[in-house]
Amino acid sequence: MSTTLTGAPVSPGRAAGPAVTMPDPVPEPRTSRLAGTDVETAVERLGEAARSVRDELTERAAAATGTAADLLAVTAAMAADPALVSDAERRIRVDRLTPERAIWDAARGLARQLEKIGPPLSERARDVRDVRDRIVAELIGVRPPGVPRPDHPFVLVADDLAPADTATLDPEVVLGVVTSGGGPTSHTAILARALGIPAVVAVRGAEQIVDGEIILLDGGAGVVVRAPDPATVAAAQQREAARRAFDGTGRTADGTRVELLANVADPAGAQAATEAHAEGVGLFRTEFCFLGRSAEPAVSEQVAAYRRVLASFPGRKVVVRTLDAGADKPLPFVTSDGEPNPALGVRGLRTAVRRPAVLDRQLQAIATAADAENADVWVMAPMVSTAAEAAEFVAACARHGLSTAGVMIEVPAAALRAASVFEHAAFGSLGTNDLVQYTMAADRMLGDLATLSTPWQPAVLDLVRATCDGAAVHGRPVGVCGEAAADATLAPVLVGLGVRSLSMTPRALADVAAVLARVDLDECRRLADLALAVDDPIAARSAVRDAIRPVLTDLGL
């Protein structure tokens, strides 16, 4: 008899197959004290293990693209982070601990510090433990943690996945992902969607699933079925075999244009976007030039890097986001250590107050790259809170000849005062990941808060509408570049609220385009009203899905 479990839908599609659970974690070291007297040998062993883990993760980052490469690079840097390794070395020298015990205790202390800080920096605690396990495994000579590799396709079931694991999942083998932890905007969710793997997170009861049992998951509806009937399994497998393609023009059934763009994090990501026929780039993350460095890259280096992305989109729009440093992306030449709450601290555009030259040089590099290529370059700043900040950023762009300057709307204050912000900003892009987090005061990594940490929250949709209404006063366009844009069920709601461009992982373009092509603008507006008519996000999503169920069923979503 089948049993249905519910969770948070994060990556659409249906999948069915045998469950494979993650292996037991690396055990906590039992031996604590050094038996011999050669402390420096123990320190050297620790350093070698940390470097080995760093090099392995760096190789994975080089082979990955987009968000996966970005997250793997950060995790690799953490393996050699002085805050972790130096503390472990101190514990070896002072407390005469074994290398494995020292790194274990050091990681525990660092993870606790991060968790006390709150989101989004608290998300790095999971990465710290992942790096710890990999270093300990290297030291004691056991298999490192990671995704099992059976000789058949499977549905992966876990408590949660580290970015290093999720980023390297093979969509040809991993049919779907089910986790009991995490939330809709966790790293697991973001990367599963980027890879096109159906996924449901924060599933109550997922820990009871055992290896080998057949399960079916619906990443659009957010359900997992244990012991599904054979006919349902066959239907899911057949439906997933047919892949849709995007023709390069986003529109509703009545012809209303909705730009369907891609989020791009590096030149390799630009290639994936062009292959998926994205109309352009709605979010070009420039952090790849800066991460893992102790000094700011030279203007010439930035120009070369930006040109490699712009060259892929001649005549098409590319929205470049200036450096989004701070919070979970600290950089020594921009951000400061010791902030009590980095999520609410000096991050994004706020770093320019203390380090204006970094922004000025980046704008110079963007302008130079734009002049050398034929892309239609727009520029936007992250973490804008006030109209005055918007005005200052637009003026800074103008000094470099960048005429189309806009802002990201991630802070509720900017959404509520959108009419004032758009007196200056030429366009806006809703960063729904942070907008949800700040609106609902919910850590996106906590499975217990998954129902709060969703763009289906009526309060979040209210802010989307407020942003669009404020922009309309000045005739400014508004898009969405957060993870909400990749939700094919939410897409018509966003259009109904006034959004006219959606930027997402390239793999989501075809599904979003297919749904929009089946509904007209009036229906999008009715769906938006339907979602806002209830106070519960789950009920809102269910109401919209029920209203367009024939479309979703026909498309296998």
XYZ file of C-alpha atoms in Angstrom:
557
model
C 0.000 0.000 0.000
C 1.420 3.360 -1.022
C 2.220 6.131 1.457
C 2.544 9.796 0.504
C 5.067 12.079 2.215
C 5.023 15.848 1.761
C 7.839 18.371 1.595
C 8.937 21.562 -0.107
C 8.932 21.432 -3.936
C 12.219 22.839 -5.205
C 13.016 21.330 -8.604
C 10.168 20.304 -10.927
C 9.698 16.989 -12.655
C 8.682 13.444 -11.750
C 11.086 10.618 -11.085
C 10.738 7.035 -9.911
C 13.263 4.376 -9.022
C 15.067 2.541 -6.230
C 16.130 4.624 -3.249
C 19.797 4.901 -2.348
C 20.581 6.498 0.989
C 23.715 8.411 1.880
C 26.349 6.457 3.817
C 26.932 6.909 7.515
C 29.020 9.975 8.319
C 32.725 9.830 9.058
C 33.024 8.742 12.714
C 34.205 11.112 15.402
C 37.858 10.264 16.193
C 38.301 8.173 19.327
C 42.011 8.781 19.832
C 42.583 12.244 21.273
C 46.194 12.499 22.405
C 49.433 12.145 20.478
C 51.292 8.990 21.450
C 54.690 10.291 20.405
C 56.561 13.550 20.805
C 56.824 14.718 17.182
C 54.231 17.484 17.233
C 55.481 19.107 14.028
C 55.011 15.866 12.102
C 51.376 15.835 13.217
C 50.992 19.453 12.125
C 52.472 18.601 8.724
C 50.107 15.629 8.331
C 47.169 17.925 8.986
C 48.415 20.447 6.444
C 48.917 17.773 3.798
C 45.422 16.383 4.358
C 43.847 19.851 4.170
C 45.733 20.649 0.968
C 44.720 17.316 -0.553
C 41.047 18.008 0.150
C 41.395 21.549 -1.154
C 43.026 20.358 -4.376
C 40.358 17.711 -4.959
C 37.538 20.218 -4.481
C 39.340 22.750 -6.666
C 39.517 20.162 -9.458
C 35.783 19.555 -9.079
C 35.154 23.298 -9.254
C 37.173 23.549 -12.459
C 35.074 20.789 -14.037
C 31.766 22.289 -12.885
C 29.943 25.352 -14.208
C 27.781 28.184 -12.908
C 26.550 28.051 -9.334
C 28.111 24.628 -8.791
C 31.570 25.949 -9.635
C 31.029 28.964 -7.403
C 29.997 26.902 -4.372
C 32.734 24.320 -4.866
C 35.348 27.074 -5.056
C 34.161 28.484 -1.734
C 34.198 25.015 -0.128
C 37.692 24.360 -1.481
C 38.946 27.626 -0.001
C 37.465 26.637 3.350
C 39.626 23.489 3.434
C 42.679 25.740 3.730
C 40.984 28.529 5.709
C 43.282 29.795 8.502
C 40.239 30.094 10.769
C 39.901 26.317 10.627
C 43.346 24.859 9.907
C 45.323 27.280 12.112
C 43.038 26.596 15.042
C 43.555 22.859 14.558
C 47.328 23.351 14.386
C 47.200 25.293 17.648
C 45.293 22.462 19.296
C 47.986 19.992 18.173
C 50.806 22.105 19.560
C 49.164 23.303 22.777
C 46.869 20.404 23.689
C 48.905 17.669 21.951
C 45.816 16.400 20.143
C 45.974 14.042 17.197
C 45.461 15.788 13.824
C 42.044 14.190 13.327
C 40.873 15.155 16.826
C 42.253 18.667 16.433
C 40.466 19.367 13.152
C 37.275 17.827 14.542
C 37.268 20.116 17.580
C 38.299 23.172 15.571
C 35.484 22.582 13.074
C 32.959 22.139 15.868
C 33.939 25.490 17.348
C 33.815 27.299 14.010
C 30.461 25.755 13.050
C 28.943 26.828 16.358
C 30.179 30.376 15.835
C 28.640 30.494 12.365
C 25.327 29.103 13.588
C 25.100 31.790 16.277
C 25.562 34.522 13.669
C 22.428 33.566 11.747
C 21.656 33.395 8.021
C 23.072 33.500 5.465
C 26.514 32.996 7.041
C 25.150 30.186 9.223
C 24.723 28.179 6.009
C 28.512 27.797 5.933
C 28.365 25.628 9.084
C 27.236 22.723 6.898
C 30.228 23.300 4.638
C 32.607 23.417 7.612
C 31.420 19.985 8.742
C 31.739 18.643 5.206
C 35.336 19.852 4.955
C 36.048 18.446 8.429
C 34.771 15.015 7.420
C 36.859 15.022 4.256
C 40.033 15.981 6.106
C 39.438 13.385 8.829
C 38.792 10.717 6.181
C 42.076 11.651 4.499
C 43.928 11.441 7.811
C 42.572 8.069 8.940
C 42.524 6.474 5.496
C 38.817 5.814 4.972
C 36.509 6.675 2.089
C 35.511 10.340 2.143
C 31.866 11.258 2.513
C 29.945 11.496 -0.700
C 27.204 10.224 -2.935
C 27.153 6.425 -3.461
C 27.842 5.138 -6.965
C 25.697 2.039 -7.594
C 25.635 0.502 -11.069
C 22.053 1.619 -11.801
C 19.974 4.839 -11.837
C 18.536 5.758 -8.441
C 16.723 8.309 -6.294
C 19.095 9.784 -3.719
C 17.736 10.092 -0.174
C 19.612 12.067 2.483
C 19.242 14.274 5.513
C 20.853 17.037 3.452
C 23.673 17.317 0.943
C 26.832 19.379 1.044
C 27.427 21.650 -1.973
C 30.458 19.535 -2.885
C 28.171 16.496 -3.205
C 25.180 18.139 -4.883
C 27.285 19.986 -7.438
C 28.693 16.779 -8.890
C 25.494 14.730 -9.147
C 25.111 13.100 -12.550
C 21.568 13.769 -13.910
C 21.892 10.666 -16.081
C 22.210 8.467 -12.982
C 20.586 10.407 -10.154
C 16.891 10.386 -11.072
C 15.792 12.583 -8.183
C 16.754 13.926 -4.759
C 14.788 13.655 -1.510
C 16.043 15.241 1.718
C 14.597 15.527 5.204
C 16.451 18.802 5.824
C 17.086 21.993 3.908
C 14.672 24.506 2.469
C 13.486 25.874 -0.900
C 16.517 28.152 -1.301
C 19.154 25.895 0.283
C 22.237 24.942 -1.717
C 20.753 21.500 -2.332
C 17.641 23.056 -3.867
C 19.542 25.585 -5.980
C 21.973 23.044 -7.397
C 19.348 20.350 -8.030
C 17.377 22.870 -10.066
C 20.520 23.948 -11.927
C 21.185 20.316 -12.837
C 17.584 19.677 -13.846
C 17.146 16.926 -11.235
C 13.647 16.672 -9.690
C 13.898 17.332 -5.958
C 11.782 17.649 -2.836
C 13.356 18.864 0.424
C 12.214 19.104 4.051
C 10.268 15.858 3.625
C 8.767 14.617 6.876
C 9.344 10.880 7.160
C 12.150 10.737 4.580
C 14.488 9.279 7.211
C 12.357 6.110 7.205
C 13.038 5.362 3.516
C 15.399 2.410 3.136
C 17.853 1.376 0.441
C 16.305 -0.419 -2.507
C 12.659 0.452 -2.010
C 10.921 2.001 -5.008
C 9.818 5.592 -4.488
C 8.266 8.212 -6.721
C 8.799 11.925 -6.268
C 7.036 14.899 -7.806
C 9.299 17.928 -7.612
C 6.534 20.220 -8.793
C 3.920 19.169 -6.238
C 6.357 18.498 -3.397
C 5.334 14.905 -2.674
C 7.161 11.603 -2.296
C 5.267 8.323 -2.667
C 6.541 5.142 -1.052
C 5.486 1.868 -2.729
C 3.793 3.561 -5.732
C 1.793 1.380 -8.095
C 3.674 0.132 -11.190
C 1.494 2.075 -13.638
C 2.324 5.378 -11.926
C 6.023 4.525 -11.942
C 5.935 3.679 -15.656
C 4.072 6.899 -16.471
C 6.606 9.002 -14.566
C 9.559 7.346 -16.279
C 8.005 7.770 -19.733
C 7.131 11.418 -19.144
C 10.631 12.295 -17.969
C 12.159 10.679 -21.036
C 10.768 13.432 -23.262
C 12.683 16.689 -22.848
C 11.283 20.037 -23.930
C 13.203 22.750 -25.743
C 12.890 26.549 -25.544
C 12.553 28.379 -28.865
C 14.184 31.572 -27.575
C 11.109 33.796 -27.213
C 9.133 33.951 -23.985
C 5.470 34.927 -24.235
C 2.058 34.191 -22.818
C -0.742 32.592 -24.859
C -1.997 36.027 -25.959
C 1.466 37.152 -27.038
C 2.479 39.241 -24.019
C 6.268 39.286 -24.005
C 8.042 37.903 -20.968
C 11.814 37.842 -21.369
C 13.230 34.482 -20.338
C 16.836 34.982 -19.348
C 19.560 32.954 -17.662
C 21.534 33.357 -14.469
C 25.236 33.093 -15.280
C 28.174 32.853 -12.870
C 31.127 32.451 -15.258
C 32.058 31.974 -18.945
C 31.160 28.261 -18.840
C 27.721 29.211 -17.532
C 27.334 31.608 -20.452
C 27.875 28.720 -22.836
C 25.161 26.679 -21.104
C 22.794 29.643 -21.370
C 23.324 30.067 -25.111
C 22.843 26.336 -25.682
C 19.503 26.569 -23.857
C 18.484 29.497 -26.136
C 18.210 32.022 -23.303
C 17.149 35.445 -24.546
C 20.020 36.970 -22.622
C 21.383 37.143 -19.087
C 19.255 38.497 -16.272
C 21.911 38.000 -13.607
C 25.623 37.897 -14.352
C 27.302 37.174 -11.022
C 30.753 38.736 -11.059
C 32.005 37.146 -7.824
C 33.942 34.459 -9.736
C 36.630 37.090 -10.401
C 37.024 37.846 -6.698
C 36.422 34.675 -4.658
C 39.350 32.840 -3.117
C 41.713 35.802 -3.452
C 43.536 37.900 -0.886
C 43.726 40.939 -3.176
C 41.348 42.607 -5.601
C 41.803 41.531 -9.258
C 43.241 44.178 -11.547
C 40.920 46.087 -13.873
C 42.523 44.427 -16.907
C 41.866 40.974 -15.458
C 38.240 41.854 -14.777
C 37.812 43.206 -18.305
C 39.084 39.962 -19.824
C 36.782 37.876 -17.641
C 33.685 39.970 -18.346
C 34.336 40.003 -22.077
C 34.267 36.207 -22.197
C 30.679 36.309 -20.967
C 29.522 39.346 -22.969
C 30.915 37.855 -26.185
C 28.379 35.035 -25.957
C 25.425 37.442 -26.257
C 25.958 39.885 -29.131
C 22.998 42.234 -29.451
C 21.307 40.697 -26.413
C 20.774 41.968 -22.883
C 23.271 41.083 -20.172
C 22.503 42.379 -16.680
C 25.755 42.601 -14.741
C 25.488 42.577 -10.958
C 28.285 44.406 -9.196
C 30.227 42.595 -6.497
C 27.960 40.998 -3.903
C 30.546 40.616 -1.130
C 29.797 40.132 2.539
C 27.597 37.742 4.542
C 28.417 34.260 3.182
C 30.959 35.686 0.686
C 33.519 37.541 2.848
C 36.489 39.045 1.009
C 39.487 40.407 2.933
C 39.935 43.439 0.665
C 36.272 44.493 0.910
C 34.613 43.188 4.066
C 35.522 43.313 7.740
C 35.837 40.472 10.218
C 33.869 40.257 13.421
C 30.483 41.624 12.385
C 27.917 40.337 14.921
C 25.369 39.636 12.147
C 26.864 39.736 8.630
C 23.496 38.955 7.009
C 22.375 42.381 8.197
C 25.790 43.984 7.930
C 28.083 45.576 5.368
C 27.393 43.598 2.211
C 26.604 44.267 -1.449
C 26.490 47.966 -2.334
C 27.078 48.863 1.321
C 30.738 47.873 0.991
C 31.225 50.856 -1.331
C 30.772 53.278 1.573
C 34.028 52.118 3.145
C 35.776 50.921 -0.039
C 34.426 53.112 -2.881
C 37.461 52.491 -5.085
C 36.642 48.775 -5.435
C 33.238 49.604 -6.940
C 34.711 52.373 -9.066
C 37.296 50.057 -10.585
C 34.702 47.373 -11.218
C 32.435 49.839 -13.032
C 35.452 50.917 -15.085
C 36.081 47.281 -16.019
C 32.435 46.647 -16.905
C 32.318 49.771 -19.086
C 35.538 48.823 -20.881
C 34.276 45.290 -21.519
C 30.924 46.635 -22.738
C 32.663 48.972 -25.201
C 34.709 46.070 -26.570
C 31.720 43.763 -27.124
C 28.285 44.090 -28.733
C 26.072 42.963 -25.847
C 23.390 45.289 -24.486
C 24.915 45.786 -21.038
C 22.780 46.738 -18.045
C 24.283 47.106 -14.553
C 22.646 46.616 -11.165
C 23.717 46.864 -7.540
C 22.850 44.310 -4.843
C 21.438 45.140 -1.391
C 19.939 48.544 -2.164
C 17.714 49.741 0.670
C 16.932 53.396 -0.036
C 16.251 55.825 -2.865
C 19.432 57.718 -1.937
C 21.537 54.565 -2.436
C 19.883 54.009 -5.810
C 20.616 57.588 -6.868
C 24.266 57.349 -5.825
C 24.750 54.092 -7.725
C 23.106 55.414 -10.899
C 25.348 58.494 -10.726
C 28.447 56.309 -10.292
C 27.476 54.264 -13.356
C 26.856 57.431 -15.379
C 30.384 58.647 -14.624
C 31.634 55.555 -16.446
C 29.220 55.869 -19.370
C 26.955 53.022 -18.179
C 23.559 54.473 -19.006
C 21.254 51.612 -17.964
C 21.717 51.287 -14.229
C 19.296 49.534 -11.922
C 18.991 47.883 -8.541
C 18.240 44.540 -6.973
C 15.184 44.517 -4.743
C 16.111 42.198 -1.882
C 15.313 44.392 1.109
C 11.642 44.892 2.054
C 12.283 48.623 2.570
C 13.211 49.023 -1.103
C 10.059 47.185 -2.205
C 7.817 49.304 0.010
C 9.417 52.537 -1.266
C 9.736 51.353 -4.859
C 8.227 54.492 -6.368
C 11.017 56.560 -4.826
C 13.730 54.051 -5.726
C 12.617 53.969 -9.370
C 12.812 57.729 -9.693
C 16.501 56.941 -10.165
C 16.882 53.272 -11.112
C 16.249 52.413 -14.775
C 15.077 48.899 -13.871
C 14.734 46.517 -10.972
C 15.413 42.845 -10.413
C 13.842 40.996 -7.505
C 16.360 38.805 -5.691
C 13.772 36.536 -4.147
C 16.208 34.394 -2.131
C 17.173 37.265 0.148
C 13.788 38.991 -0.120
C 12.132 35.870 1.306
C 14.769 35.502 3.994
C 14.539 39.107 5.159
C 10.756 39.294 4.914
C 10.087 36.101 6.848
C 13.139 36.173 9.180
C 13.714 32.514 8.277
C 17.031 30.732 7.776
C 16.700 29.058 4.387
C 18.775 26.071 5.502
C 16.389 24.962 8.237
C 13.923 22.291 7.152
C 11.653 23.225 10.057
C 11.219 26.685 8.497
C 10.635 25.495 4.935
C 7.017 26.684 4.920
C 8.225 30.158 5.896
C 11.178 30.225 3.524
C 9.223 30.208 0.266
C 8.355 32.894 -2.303
C 4.751 31.668 -2.133
C 4.381 33.517 1.158
C 1.603 36.117 0.643
C 3.762 38.787 2.291
C 6.513 38.154 -0.262
C 4.044 38.262 -3.163
C 2.692 41.525 -1.746
C 6.204 42.963 -1.928
C 6.599 41.757 -5.514
C 3.374 43.582 -6.439
C 4.447 46.695 -4.521
C 7.741 46.732 -6.409
C 6.041 46.393 -9.788
C 3.456 49.072 -8.928
C 6.171 51.486 -7.788
C 8.211 50.859 -10.933
C 5.146 51.361 -13.148
C 4.795 54.946 -11.891
C 7.993 55.726 -13.800
C 7.593 53.167 -16.583
C 10.465 51.025 -15.306
C 10.650 47.270 -16.016
C 10.912 44.737 -13.191
C 12.276 41.212 -13.414
C 12.964 38.325 -11.069
C 16.428 36.771 -10.875
C 16.059 34.745 -7.673
C 15.221 31.057 -7.473
C 11.497 31.862 -7.693
C 11.936 32.551 -11.416
C 12.645 28.858 -12.059
C 9.333 27.715 -10.554
C 7.113 27.004 -13.575
C 3.966 27.109 -11.413
C 4.897 30.449 -9.868
C 5.938 32.056 -13.170
C 2.411 33.049 -14.313
C 1.702 34.456 -10.839
C 4.778 36.665 -11.067
C 3.720 37.837 -14.521
C 0.264 38.572 -13.146
C 1.852 40.743 -10.447
C 3.645 42.834 -13.092
C 6.973 41.068 -13.636
C 8.092 41.108 -17.286
C 11.358 39.169 -17.221
C 12.399 35.980 -15.472
C 16.032 34.910 -15.099
C 16.845 31.362 -14.017
C 19.083 28.349 -14.367
C 19.194 27.465 -18.086
C 17.658 24.035 -17.458
C 14.418 25.627 -16.226
C 13.825 27.787 -19.320
C 11.888 25.215 -21.331
C 9.456 24.349 -18.532
C 8.756 27.974 -17.625
C 8.282 28.885 -21.287
C 5.894 25.966 -21.819
C 3.635 26.974 -18.927
C 3.546 30.665 -19.874
C 2.669 29.768 -23.465
C -0.501 28.038 -22.199
C -1.922 30.962 -20.156
C -2.839 34.490 -21.225
C -2.170 37.706 -19.319
C -5.675 37.937 -17.869
C -5.344 34.426 -16.482
C -1.940 35.318 -15.015
C -3.600 38.194 -13.182
C -6.368 35.919 -11.919
C -3.772 33.443 -10.687
C -1.951 36.231 -8.850
C -5.177 37.285 -7.154
C -5.866 33.650 -6.301
C -2.466 33.264 -4.628
C -2.946 36.447 -2.621
C -6.466 35.521 -1.506
C -5.185 33.049 1.104
C -2.832 33.480 4.051
C -1.009 30.162 3.750
C 1.761 29.597 1.153
C 0.974 25.903 0.756
C -2.680 26.715 0.129
C -1.665 29.455 -2.308
C 0.482 27.083 -4.321
C -2.187 24.380 -4.267
C -4.836 26.833 -5.433
C -2.733 27.924 -8.403
C -1.798 24.364 -9.303
C -5.463 23.335 -9.173
C -6.404 26.247 -11.432
C -3.919 25.226 -14.138
C -3.777 21.501 -13.395
C -4.623 20.449 -16.991
C -1.647 22.462 -18.238
C 0.716 21.100 -15.595
C -0.468 17.519 -16.074
C -0.061 17.732 -19.826
C 3.478 19.081 -19.397
C 4.404 16.582 -16.689
C 4.922 19.311 -14.085
